[in-house]
Amino acid sequence: IHSFPTRRSSDLDFFTLDFNDDFSAFHGQTLLDQSEYLADCIRYILSLYHHERDGAPDPTSVIVVAHSMGGIVARAAFLHPHYQSGSISTLITIATPHVLPPASVDRGVDRVYDRITQYWQAGYGLGGARSEDNAARDELEDLVLVSISGGLGDITVEIGRAHV
């Protein structure tokens, strides 16, 4: 995690998270590990603000901007036990393959996608009427989700001459 804190309380602090080219698209456990790491990083970042700065209240949530599989990692973070409820207020995804993984190499990725889909559908009232759906609805009720597609020309993963 890289920190770029600013000097004034009215400025915006931002942090970056880099998975060192670890391809979450190809391995389900890697995707889950990255979502756990993201949840832990958000918890840590929010812990840095345990005092009021110039009369401003401590932040209780962050804005996440994610590219490609980072958007899936961010959506999966909501499912992780380490995720601090309400800690993501806005999720912006860019060229994220929300519906299907870019490559089906590992069945674990498909299972993670299924869990994400079930949780998010329940959160938006599209799932079945289960008791755990209320937790998803409560969590996603005030979340702002913006998804920007890169279009067909956006090459997220290049394998040889074939583009995924």
Tab-separated table of C-alpha atoms in Angstrom, residues 23-150:
chain	number	residue	atom	x	y	z
A	23	PHE	CA	-3.433	-12.276	-11.802
A	24	SER	CA	-6.621	-12.673	-9.776
A	25	ALA	CA	-8.524	-13.450	-12.977
A	26	PHE	CA	-6.951	-16.891	-13.179
A	27	HIS	CA	-7.125	-18.192	-9.609
A	28	GLY	CA	-10.040	-18.042	-7.178
A	29	GLN	CA	-7.951	-18.160	-4.001
A	30	THR	CA	-5.783	-15.294	-5.259
A	31	LEU	CA	-8.928	-13.237	-5.833
A	32	LEU	CA	-10.117	-14.018	-2.286
A	33	ASP	CA	-6.688	-13.217	-0.811
A	34	GLN	CA	-6.669	-9.878	-2.612
A	35	SER	CA	-10.171	-9.046	-1.366
A	36	GLU	CA	-9.046	-9.821	2.189
A	37	TYR	CA	-5.999	-7.589	1.724
A	38	LEU	CA	-8.199	-4.768	0.414
A	39	ALA	CA	-10.561	-5.079	3.395
A	40	ASP	CA	-7.576	-5.021	5.772
A	41	CYS	CA	-6.049	-1.998	3.999
A	42	ILE	CA	-9.299	-0.031	4.220
A	43	ARG	CA	-9.572	-0.835	7.926
A	44	TYR	CA	-5.955	0.323	8.397
A	45	ILE	CA	-6.437	3.526	6.402
A	46	LEU	CA	-9.501	4.467	8.439
A	47	SER	CA	-7.565	3.770	11.646
A	48	LEU	CA	-5.103	6.507	10.673
A	49	TYR	CA	-7.816	9.093	11.351
A	50	HIS	CA	-8.561	8.517	15.046
A	51	HIS	CA	-8.612	12.209	15.799
A	52	GLU	CA	-10.452	15.228	14.529
A	53	ARG	CA	-8.514	17.305	12.037
A	54	ASP	CA	-9.288	21.020	12.185
A	55	GLY	CA	-12.742	20.289	13.580
A	56	ALA	CA	-13.613	17.880	10.783
A	57	PRO	CA	-14.977	14.494	11.881
A	58	ASP	CA	-12.945	11.361	11.283
A	59	PRO	CA	-13.746	9.678	7.968
A	60	THR	CA	-15.711	6.456	8.272
A	61	SER	CA	-15.513	5.343	4.647
A	62	VAL	CA	-13.389	5.537	1.527
A	63	ILE	CA	-13.929	5.861	-2.202
A	64	VAL	CA	-12.479	2.954	-4.169
A	65	VAL	CA	-11.492	3.307	-7.821
A	66	ALA	CA	-10.621	-0.048	-9.390
A	67	HIS	CA	-9.528	-1.155	-12.840
A	68	SER	CA	-10.243	-4.511	-14.459
A	69	MET	CA	-10.204	-7.396	-11.952
A	70	GLY	CA	-9.629	-4.831	-9.207
A	71	GLY	CA	-13.355	-4.115	-9.503
A	72	ILE	CA	-14.125	-7.777	-8.816
A	73	VAL	CA	-11.671	-7.764	-5.903
A	74	ALA	CA	-13.459	-4.697	-4.487
A	75	ARG	CA	-16.904	-6.295	-4.901
A	76	ALA	CA	-15.609	-9.490	-3.268
A	77	ALA	CA	-14.262	-7.485	-0.305
A	78	PHE	CA	-17.866	-6.899	0.823
A	79	LEU	CA	-18.135	-10.667	1.406
A	80	HIS	CA	-15.013	-10.973	3.517
A	81	PRO	CA	-15.301	-11.250	7.327
A	82	HIS	CA	-12.567	-8.589	7.713
A	83	TYR	CA	-14.631	-6.048	5.757
A	84	GLN	CA	-15.705	-3.198	8.019
A	85	SER	CA	-19.358	-2.512	7.290
A	86	GLY	CA	-19.932	0.828	5.587
A	87	SER	CA	-16.227	1.424	4.963
A	88	ILE	CA	-16.672	1.805	1.193
A	89	SER	CA	-19.031	4.657	0.331
A	90	THR	CA	-18.371	4.762	-3.409
A	91	LEU	CA	-17.051	2.111	-5.772
A	92	ILE	CA	-15.933	3.175	-9.231
A	93	THR	CA	-14.931	0.378	-11.582
A	94	ILE	CA	-13.235	0.844	-14.929
A	95	ALA	CA	-13.238	-1.936	-17.564
A	96	THR	CA	-14.258	-4.517	-14.961
A	97	PRO	CA	-15.583	-7.853	-16.248
A	98	HIS	CA	-18.590	-7.921	-13.884
A	99	VAL	CA	-20.566	-10.735	-15.514
A	100	LEU	CA	-17.930	-13.313	-16.448
A	101	PRO	CA	-14.249	-13.773	-15.675
A	102	PRO	CA	-11.944	-12.974	-18.600
A	103	ALA	CA	-10.738	-16.589	-18.639
A	104	SER	CA	-12.180	-19.730	-17.059
A	105	VAL	CA	-9.005	-21.499	-15.995
A	106	ASP	CA	-9.903	-22.179	-12.355
A	107	ARG	CA	-13.332	-23.236	-11.063
A	108	GLY	CA	-12.552	-21.199	-7.917
A	109	VAL	CA	-12.917	-17.962	-9.892
A	110	ASP	CA	-16.355	-19.089	-11.071
A	111	ARG	CA	-17.377	-19.824	-7.454
A	112	VAL	CA	-16.224	-16.363	-6.333
A	113	TYR	CA	-18.172	-14.766	-9.191
A	114	ASP	CA	-21.258	-16.770	-8.153
A	115	ARG	CA	-20.965	-15.590	-4.527
A	116	ILE	CA	-20.463	-11.975	-5.613
A	117	THR	CA	-23.464	-12.147	-7.944
A	118	GLN	CA	-25.710	-13.657	-5.258
A	119	TYR	CA	-24.664	-11.060	-2.677
A	120	TRP	CA	-25.080	-8.069	-4.981
A	121	GLN	CA	-28.387	-9.304	-6.410
A	122	ALA	CA	-29.662	-9.765	-2.854
A	123	GLY	CA	-28.411	-6.282	-1.982
A	124	TYR	CA	-30.469	-4.783	-4.777
A	125	GLY	CA	-33.533	-6.920	-4.051
A	126	LEU	CA	-33.020	-9.204	-7.029
A	127	GLY	CA	-32.269	-12.394	-5.087
A	128	GLY	CA	-34.513	-14.792	-3.249
A	129	ALA	CA	-36.073	-13.871	0.078
A	130	ARG	CA	-33.422	-15.130	2.503
A	131	SER	CA	-32.597	-13.694	5.914
A	132	GLU	CA	-28.985	-12.910	4.912
A	133	ASP	CA	-30.320	-10.768	2.050
A	134	ASN	CA	-31.193	-8.065	4.607
A	135	ALA	CA	-27.513	-7.660	5.507
A	136	ALA	CA	-26.630	-7.228	1.836
A	137	ARG	CA	-29.453	-4.694	1.361
A	138	ASP	CA	-28.333	-2.715	4.409
A	139	GLU	CA	-24.715	-2.707	3.231
A	140	LEU	CA	-25.417	-1.672	-0.363
A	141	GLU	CA	-28.312	0.710	0.363
A	142	ASP	CA	-26.201	3.881	0.424
A	143	LEU	CA	-23.318	2.659	-1.748
A	144	VAL	CA	-22.678	4.648	-4.912
A	145	LEU	CA	-21.599	2.290	-7.698
A	146	VAL	CA	-20.259	3.642	-10.983
A	147	SER	CA	-19.042	1.224	-13.627
A	148	ILE	CA	-17.237	2.555	-16.686
A	149	SER	CA	-16.562	0.178	-19.547
A	150	GLY	CA	-13.470	0.381	-21.661
